[in-house]
Each structure stands twice: as C-alpha cells, then as structure tokens.
Coordinates of C-alpha atoms in Angstrom, one line a residue:
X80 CA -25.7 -38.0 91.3
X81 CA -28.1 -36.7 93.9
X82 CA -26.9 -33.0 94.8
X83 CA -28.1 -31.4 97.8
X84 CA -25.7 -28.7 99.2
X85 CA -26.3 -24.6 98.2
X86 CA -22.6 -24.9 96.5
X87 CA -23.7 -27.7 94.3
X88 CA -27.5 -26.1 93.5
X89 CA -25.4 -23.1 92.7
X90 CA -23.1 -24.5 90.5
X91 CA -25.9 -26.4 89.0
X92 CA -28.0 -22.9 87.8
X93 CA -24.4 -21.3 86.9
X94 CA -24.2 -23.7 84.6
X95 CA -27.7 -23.9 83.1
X96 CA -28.1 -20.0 83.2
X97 CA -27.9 -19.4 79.5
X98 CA -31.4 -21.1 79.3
X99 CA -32.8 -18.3 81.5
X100 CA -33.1 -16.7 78.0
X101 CA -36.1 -18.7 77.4
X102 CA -37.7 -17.2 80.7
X103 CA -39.7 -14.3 81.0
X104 CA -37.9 -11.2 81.8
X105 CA -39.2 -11.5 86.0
X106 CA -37.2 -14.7 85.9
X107 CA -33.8 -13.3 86.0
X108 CA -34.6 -10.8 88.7
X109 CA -36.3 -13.8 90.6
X110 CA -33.4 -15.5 90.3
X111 CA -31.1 -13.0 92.5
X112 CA -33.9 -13.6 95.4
X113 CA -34.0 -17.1 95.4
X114 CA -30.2 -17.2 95.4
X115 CA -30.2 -14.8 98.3
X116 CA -32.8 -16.8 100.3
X117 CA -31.0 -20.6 99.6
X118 CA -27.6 -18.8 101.1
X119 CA -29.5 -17.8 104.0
X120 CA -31.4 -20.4 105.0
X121 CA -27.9 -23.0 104.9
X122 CA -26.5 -20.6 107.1
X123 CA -23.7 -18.8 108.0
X124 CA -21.1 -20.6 106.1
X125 CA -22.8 -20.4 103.1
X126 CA -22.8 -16.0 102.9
X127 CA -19.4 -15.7 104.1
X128 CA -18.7 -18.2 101.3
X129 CA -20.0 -15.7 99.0
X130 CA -17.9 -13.2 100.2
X131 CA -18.1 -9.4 99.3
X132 CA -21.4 -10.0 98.0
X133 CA -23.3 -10.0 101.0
X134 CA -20.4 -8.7 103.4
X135 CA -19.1 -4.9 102.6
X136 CA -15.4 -5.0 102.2
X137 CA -13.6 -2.5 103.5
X138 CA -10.9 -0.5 101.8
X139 CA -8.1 -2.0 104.4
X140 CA -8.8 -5.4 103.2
X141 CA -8.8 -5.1 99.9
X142 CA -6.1 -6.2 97.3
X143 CA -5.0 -9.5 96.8
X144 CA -2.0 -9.7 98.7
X145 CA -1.5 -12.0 101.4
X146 CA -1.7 -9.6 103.9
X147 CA -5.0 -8.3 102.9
X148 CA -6.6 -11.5 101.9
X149 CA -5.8 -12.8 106.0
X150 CA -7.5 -9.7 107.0
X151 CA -10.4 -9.9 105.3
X152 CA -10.7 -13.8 106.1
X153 CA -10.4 -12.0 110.1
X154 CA -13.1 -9.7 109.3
X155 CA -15.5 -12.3 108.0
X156 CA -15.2 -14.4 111.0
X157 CA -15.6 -12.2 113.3
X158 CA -19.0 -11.6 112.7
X159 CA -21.9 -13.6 113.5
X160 CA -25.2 -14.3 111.3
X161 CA -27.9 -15.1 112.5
X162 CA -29.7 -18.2 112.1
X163 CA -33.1 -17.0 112.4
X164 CA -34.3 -18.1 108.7
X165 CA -33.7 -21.7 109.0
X166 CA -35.3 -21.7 112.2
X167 CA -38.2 -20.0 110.9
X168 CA -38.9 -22.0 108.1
X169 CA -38.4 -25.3 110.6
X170 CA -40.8 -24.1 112.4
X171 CA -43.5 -22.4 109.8
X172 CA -43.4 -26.2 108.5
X173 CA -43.7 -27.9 111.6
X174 CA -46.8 -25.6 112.7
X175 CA -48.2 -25.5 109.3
X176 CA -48.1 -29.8 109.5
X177 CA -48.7 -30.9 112.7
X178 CA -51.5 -32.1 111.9
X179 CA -52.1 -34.4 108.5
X180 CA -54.7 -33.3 106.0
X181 CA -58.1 -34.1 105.4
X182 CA -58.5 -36.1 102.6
X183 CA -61.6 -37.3 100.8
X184 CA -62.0 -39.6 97.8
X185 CA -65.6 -40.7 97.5
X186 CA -67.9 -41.7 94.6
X187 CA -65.6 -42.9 91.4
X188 CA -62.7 -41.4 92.8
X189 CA -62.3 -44.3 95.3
X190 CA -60.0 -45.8 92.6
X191 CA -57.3 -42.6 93.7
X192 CA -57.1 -44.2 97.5
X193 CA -53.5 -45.5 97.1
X194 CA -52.7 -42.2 96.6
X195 CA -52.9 -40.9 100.2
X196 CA -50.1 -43.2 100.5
X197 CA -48.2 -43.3 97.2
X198 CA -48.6 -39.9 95.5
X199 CA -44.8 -39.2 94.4
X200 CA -42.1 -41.4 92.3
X201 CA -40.0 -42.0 95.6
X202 CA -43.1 -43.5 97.1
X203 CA -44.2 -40.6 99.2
X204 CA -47.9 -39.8 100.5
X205 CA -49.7 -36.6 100.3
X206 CA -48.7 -35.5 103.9
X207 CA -44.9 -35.4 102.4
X208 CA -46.1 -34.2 99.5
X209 CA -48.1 -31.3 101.4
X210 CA -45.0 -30.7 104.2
X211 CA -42.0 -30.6 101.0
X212 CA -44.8 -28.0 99.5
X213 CA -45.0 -25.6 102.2
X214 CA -41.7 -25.6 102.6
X215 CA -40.8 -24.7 99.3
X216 CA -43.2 -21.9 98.8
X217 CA -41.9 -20.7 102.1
X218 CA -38.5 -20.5 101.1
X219 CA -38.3 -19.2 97.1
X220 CA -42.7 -18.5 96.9
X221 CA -43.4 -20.6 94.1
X222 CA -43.5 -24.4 93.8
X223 CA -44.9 -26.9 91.0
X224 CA -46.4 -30.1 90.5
X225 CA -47.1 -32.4 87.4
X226 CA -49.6 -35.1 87.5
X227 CA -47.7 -38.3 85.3
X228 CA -49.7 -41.6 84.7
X229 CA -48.2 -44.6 85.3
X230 CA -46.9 -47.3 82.7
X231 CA -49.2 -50.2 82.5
X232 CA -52.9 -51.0 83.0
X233 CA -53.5 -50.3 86.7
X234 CA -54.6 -47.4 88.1
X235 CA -51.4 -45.5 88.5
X236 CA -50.7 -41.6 89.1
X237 CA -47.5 -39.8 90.4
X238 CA -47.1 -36.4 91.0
X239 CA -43.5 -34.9 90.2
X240 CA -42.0 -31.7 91.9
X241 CA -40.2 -28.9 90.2
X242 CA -38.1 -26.2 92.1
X243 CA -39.1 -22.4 91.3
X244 CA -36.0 -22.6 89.2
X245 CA -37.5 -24.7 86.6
X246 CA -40.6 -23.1 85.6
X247 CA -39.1 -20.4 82.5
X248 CA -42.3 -19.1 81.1
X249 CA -46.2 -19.9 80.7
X250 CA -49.3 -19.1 78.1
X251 CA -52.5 -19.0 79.6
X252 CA -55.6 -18.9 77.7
X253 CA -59.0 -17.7 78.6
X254 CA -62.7 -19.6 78.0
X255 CA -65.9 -19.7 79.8
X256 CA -65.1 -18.1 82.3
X257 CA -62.1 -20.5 83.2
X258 CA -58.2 -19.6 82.9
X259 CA -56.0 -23.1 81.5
X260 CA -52.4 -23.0 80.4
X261 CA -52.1 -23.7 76.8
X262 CA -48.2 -23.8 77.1
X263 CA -45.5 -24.7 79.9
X264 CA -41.6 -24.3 79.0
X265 CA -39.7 -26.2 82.2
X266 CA -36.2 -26.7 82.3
X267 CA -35.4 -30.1 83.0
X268 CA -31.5 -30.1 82.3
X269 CA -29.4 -32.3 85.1
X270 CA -25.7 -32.5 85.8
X271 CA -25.3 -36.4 86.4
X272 CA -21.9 -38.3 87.5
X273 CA -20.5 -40.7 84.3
X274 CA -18.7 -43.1 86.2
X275 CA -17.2 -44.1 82.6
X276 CA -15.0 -41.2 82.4
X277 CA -15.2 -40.3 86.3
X278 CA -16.3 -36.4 85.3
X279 CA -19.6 -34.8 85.8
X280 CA -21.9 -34.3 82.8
X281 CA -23.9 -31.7 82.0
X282 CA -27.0 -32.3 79.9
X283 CA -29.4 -29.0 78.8
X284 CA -33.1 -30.1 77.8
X285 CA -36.1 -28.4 77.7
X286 CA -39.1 -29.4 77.9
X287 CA -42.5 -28.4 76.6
X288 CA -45.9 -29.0 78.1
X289 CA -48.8 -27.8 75.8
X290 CA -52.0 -28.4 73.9
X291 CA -52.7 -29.1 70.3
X292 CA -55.4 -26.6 68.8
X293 CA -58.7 -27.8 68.9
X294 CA -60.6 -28.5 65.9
X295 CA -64.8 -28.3 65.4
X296 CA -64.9 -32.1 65.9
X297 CA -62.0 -33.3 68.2
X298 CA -60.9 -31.2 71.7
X299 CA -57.2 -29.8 72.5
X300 CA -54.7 -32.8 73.2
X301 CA -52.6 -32.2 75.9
X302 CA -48.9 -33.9 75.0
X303 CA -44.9 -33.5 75.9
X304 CA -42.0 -32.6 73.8
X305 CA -38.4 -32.5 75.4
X306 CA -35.3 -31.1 73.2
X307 CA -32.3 -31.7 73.9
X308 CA -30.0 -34.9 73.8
X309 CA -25.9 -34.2 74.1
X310 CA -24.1 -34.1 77.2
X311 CA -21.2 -31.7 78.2
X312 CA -18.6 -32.7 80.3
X313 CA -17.8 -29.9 83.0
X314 CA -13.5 -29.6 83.7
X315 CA -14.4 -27.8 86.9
X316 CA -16.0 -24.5 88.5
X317 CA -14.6 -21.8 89.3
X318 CA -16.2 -18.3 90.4
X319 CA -19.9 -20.8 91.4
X320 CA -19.5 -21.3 87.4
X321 CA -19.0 -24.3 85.5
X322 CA -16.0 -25.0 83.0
X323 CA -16.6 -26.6 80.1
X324 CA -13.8 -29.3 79.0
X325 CA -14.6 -29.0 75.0
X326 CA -16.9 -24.6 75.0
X327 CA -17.6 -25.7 71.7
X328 CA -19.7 -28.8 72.5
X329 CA -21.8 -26.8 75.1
X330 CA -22.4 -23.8 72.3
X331 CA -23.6 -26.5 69.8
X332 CA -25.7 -28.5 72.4
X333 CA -27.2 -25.3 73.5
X334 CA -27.5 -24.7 69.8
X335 CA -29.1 -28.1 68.7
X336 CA -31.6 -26.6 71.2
X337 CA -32.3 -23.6 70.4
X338 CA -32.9 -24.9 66.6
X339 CA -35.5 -27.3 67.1
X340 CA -37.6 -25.0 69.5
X341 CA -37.7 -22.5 66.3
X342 CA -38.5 -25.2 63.8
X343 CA -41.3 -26.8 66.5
X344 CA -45.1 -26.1 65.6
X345 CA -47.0 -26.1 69.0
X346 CA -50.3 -26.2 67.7
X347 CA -49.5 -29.1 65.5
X348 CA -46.9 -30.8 66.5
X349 CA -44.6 -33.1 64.2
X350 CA -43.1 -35.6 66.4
X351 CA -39.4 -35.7 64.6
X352 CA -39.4 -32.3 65.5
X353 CA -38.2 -33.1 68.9
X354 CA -35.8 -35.4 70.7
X355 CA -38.9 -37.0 73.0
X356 CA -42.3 -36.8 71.9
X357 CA -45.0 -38.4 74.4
X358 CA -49.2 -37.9 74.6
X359 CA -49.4 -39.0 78.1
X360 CA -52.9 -41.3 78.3
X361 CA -54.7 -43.7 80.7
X362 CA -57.3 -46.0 80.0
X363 CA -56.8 -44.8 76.5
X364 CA -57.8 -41.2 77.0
X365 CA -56.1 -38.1 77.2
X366 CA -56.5 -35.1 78.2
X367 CA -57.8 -31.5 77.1
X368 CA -55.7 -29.5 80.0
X369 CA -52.5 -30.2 81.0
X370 CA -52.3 -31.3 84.8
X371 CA -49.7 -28.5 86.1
X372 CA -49.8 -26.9 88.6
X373 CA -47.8 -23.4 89.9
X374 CA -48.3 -23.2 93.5
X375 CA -47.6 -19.5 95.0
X376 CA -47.9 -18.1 98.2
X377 CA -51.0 -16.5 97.6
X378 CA -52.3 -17.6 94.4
X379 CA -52.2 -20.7 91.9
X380 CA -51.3 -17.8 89.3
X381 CA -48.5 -18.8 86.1
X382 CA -48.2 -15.5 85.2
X383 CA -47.3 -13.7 88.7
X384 CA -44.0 -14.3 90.0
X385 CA -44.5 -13.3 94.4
X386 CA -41.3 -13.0 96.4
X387 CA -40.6 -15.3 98.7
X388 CA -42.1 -15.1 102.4
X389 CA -38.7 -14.8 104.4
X390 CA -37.3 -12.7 101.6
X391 CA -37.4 -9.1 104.1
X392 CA -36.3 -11.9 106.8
X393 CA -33.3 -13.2 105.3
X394 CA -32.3 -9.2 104.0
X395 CA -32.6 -8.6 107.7
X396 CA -30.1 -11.2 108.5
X397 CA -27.9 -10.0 106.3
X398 CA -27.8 -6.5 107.5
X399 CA -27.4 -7.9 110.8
X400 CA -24.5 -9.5 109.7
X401 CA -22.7 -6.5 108.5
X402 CA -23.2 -4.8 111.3
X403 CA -21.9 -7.1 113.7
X404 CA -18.7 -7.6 111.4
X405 CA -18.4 -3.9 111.8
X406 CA -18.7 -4.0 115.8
X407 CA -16.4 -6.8 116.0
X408 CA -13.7 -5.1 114.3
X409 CA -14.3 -2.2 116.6
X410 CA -13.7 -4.6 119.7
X411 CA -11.0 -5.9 118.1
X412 CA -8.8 -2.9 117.8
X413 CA -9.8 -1.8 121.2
X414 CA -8.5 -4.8 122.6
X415 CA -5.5 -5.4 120.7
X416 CA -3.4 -1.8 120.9
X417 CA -0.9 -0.9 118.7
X418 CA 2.8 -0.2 119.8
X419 CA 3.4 3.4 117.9
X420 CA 7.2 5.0 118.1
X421 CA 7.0 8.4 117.1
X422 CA 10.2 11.6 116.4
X423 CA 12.6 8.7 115.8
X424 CA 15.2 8.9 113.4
X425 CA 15.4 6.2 110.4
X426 CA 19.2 6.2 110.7
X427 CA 18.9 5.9 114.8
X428 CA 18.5 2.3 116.1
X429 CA 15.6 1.3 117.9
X430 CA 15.6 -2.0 120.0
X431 CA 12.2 -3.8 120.8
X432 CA 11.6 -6.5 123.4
X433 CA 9.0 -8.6 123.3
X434 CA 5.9 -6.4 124.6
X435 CA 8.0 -3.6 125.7
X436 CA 11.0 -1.0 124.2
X437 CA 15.2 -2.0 125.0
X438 CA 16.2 1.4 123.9
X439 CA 14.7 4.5 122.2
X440 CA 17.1 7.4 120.6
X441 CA 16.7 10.4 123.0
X442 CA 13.7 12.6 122.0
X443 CA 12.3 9.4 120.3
X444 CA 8.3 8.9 121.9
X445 CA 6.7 5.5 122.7
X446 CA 2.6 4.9 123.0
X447 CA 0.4 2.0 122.7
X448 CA -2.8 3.2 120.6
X449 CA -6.0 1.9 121.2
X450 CA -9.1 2.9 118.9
X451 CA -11.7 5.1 120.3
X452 CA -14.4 3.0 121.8
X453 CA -17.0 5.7 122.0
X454 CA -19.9 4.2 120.3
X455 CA -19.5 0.8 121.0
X456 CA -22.5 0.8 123.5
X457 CA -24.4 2.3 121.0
X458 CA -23.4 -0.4 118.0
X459 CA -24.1 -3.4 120.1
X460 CA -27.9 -2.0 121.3
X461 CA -28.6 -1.4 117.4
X462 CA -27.9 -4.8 116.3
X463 CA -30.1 -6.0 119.5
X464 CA -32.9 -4.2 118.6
X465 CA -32.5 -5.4 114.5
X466 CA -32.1 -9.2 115.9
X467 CA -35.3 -8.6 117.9
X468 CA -36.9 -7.3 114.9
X469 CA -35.6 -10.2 112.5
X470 CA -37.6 -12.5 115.7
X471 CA -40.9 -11.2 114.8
X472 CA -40.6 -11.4 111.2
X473 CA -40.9 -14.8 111.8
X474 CA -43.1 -16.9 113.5
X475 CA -42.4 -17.7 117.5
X476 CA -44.9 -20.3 118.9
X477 CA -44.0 -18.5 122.9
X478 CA -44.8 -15.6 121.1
X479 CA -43.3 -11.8 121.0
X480 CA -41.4 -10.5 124.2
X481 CA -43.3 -8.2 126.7
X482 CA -46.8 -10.1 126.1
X483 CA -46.0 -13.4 127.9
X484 CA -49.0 -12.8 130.3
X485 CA -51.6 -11.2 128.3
X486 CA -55.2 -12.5 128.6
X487 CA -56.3 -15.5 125.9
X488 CA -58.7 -13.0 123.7
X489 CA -55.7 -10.2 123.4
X490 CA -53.1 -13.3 122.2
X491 CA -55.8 -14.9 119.9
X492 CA -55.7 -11.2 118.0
X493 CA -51.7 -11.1 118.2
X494 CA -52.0 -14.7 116.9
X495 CA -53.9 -13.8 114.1
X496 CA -51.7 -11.4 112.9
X497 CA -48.9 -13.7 112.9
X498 CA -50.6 -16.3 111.4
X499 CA -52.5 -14.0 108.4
X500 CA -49.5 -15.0 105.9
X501 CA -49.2 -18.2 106.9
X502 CA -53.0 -19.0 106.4
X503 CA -53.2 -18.2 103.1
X504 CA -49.8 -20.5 102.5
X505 CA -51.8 -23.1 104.2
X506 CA -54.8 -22.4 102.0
X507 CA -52.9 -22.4 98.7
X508 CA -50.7 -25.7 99.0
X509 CA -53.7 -27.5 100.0
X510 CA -55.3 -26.2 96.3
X511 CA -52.5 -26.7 94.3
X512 CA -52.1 -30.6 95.6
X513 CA -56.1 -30.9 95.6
X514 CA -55.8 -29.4 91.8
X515 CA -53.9 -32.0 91.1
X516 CA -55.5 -34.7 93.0
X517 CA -58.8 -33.7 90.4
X518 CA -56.9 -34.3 87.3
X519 CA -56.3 -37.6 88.4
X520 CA -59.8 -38.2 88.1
X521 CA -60.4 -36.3 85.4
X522 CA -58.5 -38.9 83.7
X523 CA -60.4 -41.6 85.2
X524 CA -63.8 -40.4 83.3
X525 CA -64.8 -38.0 86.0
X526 CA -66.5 -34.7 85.1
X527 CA -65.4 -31.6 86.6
X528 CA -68.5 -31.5 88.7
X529 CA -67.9 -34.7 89.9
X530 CA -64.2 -34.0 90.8
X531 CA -64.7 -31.3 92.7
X532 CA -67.8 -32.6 94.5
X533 CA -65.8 -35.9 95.1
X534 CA -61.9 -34.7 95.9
X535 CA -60.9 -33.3 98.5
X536 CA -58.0 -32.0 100.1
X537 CA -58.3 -29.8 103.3
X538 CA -54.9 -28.6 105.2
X539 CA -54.9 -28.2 109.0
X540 CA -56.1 -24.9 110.4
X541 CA -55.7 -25.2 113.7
X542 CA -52.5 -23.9 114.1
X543 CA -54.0 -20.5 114.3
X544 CA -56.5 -21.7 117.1
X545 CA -54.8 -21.0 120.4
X546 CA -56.7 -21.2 123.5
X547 CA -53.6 -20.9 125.6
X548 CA -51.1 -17.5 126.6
X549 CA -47.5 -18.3 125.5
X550 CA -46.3 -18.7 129.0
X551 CA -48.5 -21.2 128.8
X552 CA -47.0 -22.7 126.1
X553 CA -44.1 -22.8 127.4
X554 CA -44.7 -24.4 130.2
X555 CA -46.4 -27.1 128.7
X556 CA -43.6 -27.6 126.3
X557 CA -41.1 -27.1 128.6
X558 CA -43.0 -29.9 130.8
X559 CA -43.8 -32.2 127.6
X560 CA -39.7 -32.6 127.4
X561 CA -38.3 -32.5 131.1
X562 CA -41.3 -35.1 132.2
X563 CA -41.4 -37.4 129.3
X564 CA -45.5 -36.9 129.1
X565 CA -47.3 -39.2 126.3
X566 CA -49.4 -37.2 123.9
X567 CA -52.5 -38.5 125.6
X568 CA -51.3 -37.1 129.0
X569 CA -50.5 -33.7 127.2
X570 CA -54.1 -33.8 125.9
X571 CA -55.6 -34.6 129.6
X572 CA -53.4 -31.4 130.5
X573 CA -54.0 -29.1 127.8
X574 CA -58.5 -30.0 128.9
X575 CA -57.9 -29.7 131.9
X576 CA -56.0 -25.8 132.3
X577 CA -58.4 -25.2 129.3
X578 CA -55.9 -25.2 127.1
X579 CA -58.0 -26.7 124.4
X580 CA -61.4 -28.2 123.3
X581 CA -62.3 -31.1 125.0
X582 CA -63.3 -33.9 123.2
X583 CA -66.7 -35.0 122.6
X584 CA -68.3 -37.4 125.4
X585 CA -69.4 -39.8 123.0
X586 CA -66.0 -40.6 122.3
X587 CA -64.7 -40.3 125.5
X588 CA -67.2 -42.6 127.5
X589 CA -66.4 -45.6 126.3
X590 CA -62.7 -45.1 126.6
X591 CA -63.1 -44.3 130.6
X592 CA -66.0 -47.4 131.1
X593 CA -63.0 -49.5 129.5
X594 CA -60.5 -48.2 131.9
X595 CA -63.5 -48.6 135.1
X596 CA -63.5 -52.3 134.4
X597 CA -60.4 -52.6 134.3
X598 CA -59.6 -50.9 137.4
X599 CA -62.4 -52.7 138.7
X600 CA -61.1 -56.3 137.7
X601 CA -58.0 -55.5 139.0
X602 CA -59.5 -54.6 142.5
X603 CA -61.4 -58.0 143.0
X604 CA -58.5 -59.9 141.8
X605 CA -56.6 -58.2 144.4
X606 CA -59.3 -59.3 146.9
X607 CA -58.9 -62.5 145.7
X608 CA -55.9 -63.4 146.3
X609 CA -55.7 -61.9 149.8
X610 CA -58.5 -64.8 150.9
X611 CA -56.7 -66.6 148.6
X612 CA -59.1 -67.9 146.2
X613 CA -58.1 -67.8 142.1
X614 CA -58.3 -64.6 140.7
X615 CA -60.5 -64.5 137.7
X616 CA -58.2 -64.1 134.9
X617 CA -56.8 -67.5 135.7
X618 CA -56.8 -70.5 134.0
X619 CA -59.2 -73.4 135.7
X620 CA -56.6 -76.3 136.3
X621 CA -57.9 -79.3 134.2
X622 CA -59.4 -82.2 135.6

C-alpha cells in the first residue's frame, strides 16, 4: 500500500519508533523538526489536527466535557495558518529546476547514457531525480541515495531514495586523505496492506550497508545484510500510534532483531547470520566503497545532522497561527455580547424573551457585556508585520515590498542575498546525484580519475542571474498568462527590454534567413496569383 498523506507517514514512524534506538542520539531530536516541518508544509488541517501541540489551549477550553471540547474545536477554527511553507518550497523547487541539468558522460562512461533517462526503479531520469532531491533537502535537510545494479548482464544501474527518516546512524573511516563510510544502518521497515486478512501489516527490518575488512592481498568488499522477517498485524491507531493486535508478536519481532544485530560480525560477515545476505556485483566485480550517498543542505557529511531550511519558516507560521487564534477570539466576544442579569434573587422569577427581558424583579439590573476591544488594532498590526516577515524568509521571485522599482545592480545584490542558501542547495544535490553517477562507473572498470574527469553533473545557476527589477517580472509574468505568449515570444521580449542575454548570432542567423525566405516565397506566390500564373509550391499538372 502506497501511503502518502502526513497522517499515514505519521502513523508509519509511531509505529517504527522503537528502532530510533539504533540511531544516534541527534536522531531523536531530528525527529521532532522533521515532524514539525511535514505538518506544516500539508497545511493548515494538518496542525490543527495535532491539536494543543502546536495551538496553546486556554484554560476555558480545557476539560473533556462537551461543552469545553466545542469550544476549543471554535477556537481552533477561528484562526488562520498560513500557507506560506508550501508555497515556498513550490517555488524554491520550481526556481531551483527550471532549467534541466548539464549532464556529461564521455569516454567509457558512454555506457551510463540510459541513465539521463532511466536513473530510478519507477523509470525516472535524473531531472526527477534532481527536482524530488531539492525538494527533500528543502523540506527535512537531509536526503539519500543508493546506487543498485541491476539483475542480468546488461548494463543496468538504479538509484533508490531514502527519506531523512531512514538513515539511523553512520561509521566513517579515514585514508589518504579521503573520508568513505565503512558502515550504514537504514531502516527499511514498511507497513504494507495483506489483502488475505484485510489488516495492515507491519514489518520492522534493518538493514546494514558495510565493508568487509581488508586483508594485505584482497581490498574491502562492499555487501548488504537485512534483519528482520515477521510481520505484525496493526488493530488500529490511536493517539498518531499504532496498536498492535497480538504486543507480544511485535516485542519478539523487534526482538529476533535486535538478536541477530548482536550476534552479526561486520568485518566478517557469516551469511546465516542474517535474514538477507547479498554482495551486490556487476560484470563480476564488486566494490571497495559502498555507493551511498547523504545529501545535506550544505554538505555531503554522514555524521552532521543540519536543520532543515524552512525550519525558522514553518516556527514562524506557527506563531502566526497562535496569534491569530488569539485575535479571533478577541473579535469574537466583541461581537457576540453577553446578556448579564445582575441583584436578582434565586427565588424571584425572571422571564427572558428571545433577545430581550419579559420581566425582571424590581431592583433586579439588566446589561449586555461586550469584551474590551482596546488592543485589537494593535493585535491585528503584529500578526501583519510577522506574516510579512514569514514572506521574506522565503523566497519571492517579484521580490520584497518597498523595492519594486529599484535599479538592476541594487536588485542583483538583494538577489544574491536571497539566493545565498539556495545556491549551495543547488550546489550540493547536483554532488550528491553526480557522486552517485561516478560509482556507476566505478563499477564499470573506471578509475577514479577517470570518473571524475568523465561524469558530470552540473545544476542550473541561473536562477540567481536576474537582469530584470521585479516589477519587471511581474509584468512579464503577468503578460506571459493574460496574452497566452509562447516561450519563444517571451524570449524575443525579455532581449528586447534587456531583460536577458541575447543569444549568440551564430545561432540566431540561420533561424531569421529561414524565416526571410519564407516570407519571401510567400510574397511572390502572392504576386503570382494576382497575374494569375501558378504559384511555385504547386504541383506541375501532368501531361
């Protein structure tokens, strides 16, 4: 079963959470922020599902009674969140991969071509690849990839994804200068649908990437063990947990686990120590490093765990959303006053109309009460001014308000600035997949010389080239959409304002001789006809 809402991916990490164990202590504090960040970016419905934990609660709603559980709901949706995070990342994606990457595969690695269009299981290029890896950095700051050969004799390489989630820890080692992992741990559980029993089936496995110990006459091997086999069957959730039909199955398959990973030798493996044991090879050879990759914002580092990007972003939403609960209350009870009877006796009878008092015992007082709206003014221009800032934390192609006019050289420095961050996300995607690309041929007999000589792959940088101001921008775009232009026209436009580059005559001249002659063909015919002789393009009639 293919899961893709937050409530399922949240149920899905409640209920592999005691393998976080394995991790190294930054993973369970990583987890919090990533958790945070996935609420976010589905949106609103998605926090105020969480309830009080991102929404302060206040003492008038709490309790569980009816009463208080309708005023809380109240409270809740009053309040609006933001969708600035989505948005962002929509767009930090779409700038970051407008434009496909460069890739080069010369010498031997020729043989990696198919690649540029078949680089993932589901039959995905590398421009996917690149534009799903951006995006994940973008949203939890760590992404990673795992070159797999192919079954059979061809020359066959895929590159499999694995959320932040699944990486749990990492061993590097140290030589010649050069940092390698000698050990991965992933978690590769999966809750899949039995349509046997019609339940959902939870199935814990780790798996271990690593390398044998290399000896004075042979080099490390790099090779895969996976543990785990038995599948638990999941009654329900409840709390964003999972409930285990039979507890004692899960402790003992978490336990089956946990036993062979203690009895397991990583430097010289025994494969009946393990459920799965596989030497990945092609062509007959193997490898000395094992082709993983940990992509992070700012580094291909397995031992640094970086916050994600939009983290302060989303926080920012968040707060915004609080405060806007707070200031809707407020207009609420401003709005809706309350009917107060005061100095009335409990044993004297009091008749109420529908918006208005029958009778009142003499001496017996009668007031609507509104709350005080002094500082309502006040509330709504701070959560203006923290929406405005939540704007600029993330990227706006018009760019920032008050600067919509501002000379070319003065928005090329506020552009760089915005686009710092996102340069070096750029920068370190495009290494991680080109890392990957040069295990491929690494495989293939290539040296490393030759793989980096003869690999390449070079992400887009000229989304932080602008020539134009961002009224400019706007215009065009604004234009682009209400005039139906074709990109070429939109090119022709942006030359001509000097909006951009224009493109080299050599390329250009032959495109405007073609469209002379036919402009020029077209004019004779026209002639043609009018003394009415054939026009050229016609067929002869035959004899």
């Amino acid at each position: 079963m293919i899961v893709k809402s937050t409530e399922a991916r949240s149920r899905q990490a409640a209920a592999v959470f005691t393998l976080a164990q394995l991790a190294v202590p930054e993973y369970s504090e990583m987890l919090k922020l990533w958790e945070i960040c996935d609420d976010c970016f589905a949106g609103e419905t998605a926090v105020k599902a969480k309830g009080d934990k991102y929404i302060y609660r206040p003492s008038s709603k709490q309790g569980d009674s009816a009463l208080a559980r309708k005023a809380w709901e109240a409270y809740k949706g009053r309040g609006k969140f933001p969708d600035l995070p989505s948005e962002s990342l929509e767009k930090m994606v779409g700038v970051l991969c407008a434009k496909p990457p460069d890739v080069t595969f010369s010498g031997k690695a020729e043989r990696l071509e198919f690649l540029r269009n078949y680089a993932t299981p589901f039959r995905d290029g590398l421009d996917a690849l690149f534009s799903r890896t951006v995006e994940n950095v973008l949203r939890s700051g760590r992404y990673c990839l795992l070159l797999e050969p192919d079954n059979g004799d061809g020359t066959g390489f895929h590159i499999n994804e694995y959320r932040a989630r699944k990486f749990l820890r990492a061993k590097v080692n140290y030589a010649d200068g050069e940092s390698y992992a000698k050990l991965i741990l992933l978690d590769t559980s999966s809750i899949d649908y039995d349509y046997s029993i019609w339940k959902e089936v939870y199935s814990p496995q780790i798996t271990l990437l690593a390398l044998t110990e290399p000896t004075g006459t042979a080099p490390a091997v790099y090779y895969q063990a996976k543990f785990g086999s038995s599948g638990v069957k999941i009654a329900g959730y409840k709390g964003g947990g999972a409930v285990w039909e039979d507890p004692e199955q899960h402790r003992s398959a978490l336990g089956e686990i946990f036993g062979m990973l203690e009895a397991f030798r990583i430097d010289d493996p025994e494969p009946s120590g393990c459920t799965v044991f596989n030497v990945p090879d092609k062509f007959g050879q193997t490898l000395d490093r094992i082709p993983f990759s940990c992509i992070n914002p700012a580094s291909l580092n397995f031992m640094r765990f970086e916050r994600p990007p939009l983290l302060n972003l989303c926080l920012q939403c968040l707060h915004i959303l609080n405060a806007d609960c707070d200031h809707q209350q407020a207009l609420y009870m401003t709005t809706d006053p309350v009917a107060v009877i005061s100095s009335a006796d409990a044993e004297r009878k009091v008749e109420l109309g529908a918006d208005r008092v029958l009778f009142l015992p003499e001496g017996a007082k009668f007031d609507y009460v509104s709350a005080n709206s002094a500082g309502l003014e006040q509330q709504s221009r701070n959560i203006e001014q923290m929406t405005t800032a939540a704007r600029e934390m993330g990227i706006s192609l018009s760019g920032a308000d008050g600067i919509a006019n501002t000379p070319v050289g003065t928005m090329q420095l506020f552009r760089n600035s915005q686009t710092a961050r996102l340069q070096t996300v750029n920068q370190t995607c495009g290494k991680g997949i080109e890392e990957q690309l040069r295990f491929a041929g690494r495989w293939l007999g290539m040296t490393p010389e030759e793989t980096a000589r003869d690999i390449r792959f070079t992400p887009s940088s000229d989304f932080a080239e602008i020539k134009a101001t961002p009224q400019e921008c706007v215009t065009l775009a604004n234009a682009r959409a209400a005039l139906q232009l074709t990109p070429e026209e939109v090119r022709k436009y942006s030359e001509k304002n000097g909006l951009a580059d224009p493109r080299p005559w050599a390329e250009v001249k032959p495109e405007l001789d073609a469209i002379e002659a036919e402009n020029h063909q077209a004019r004779l015919n026209s002639v043609a006809g009018a003394f009415g002789f054939d026009e050229e393009n016609e067929e002869e009639p035959e004899e």
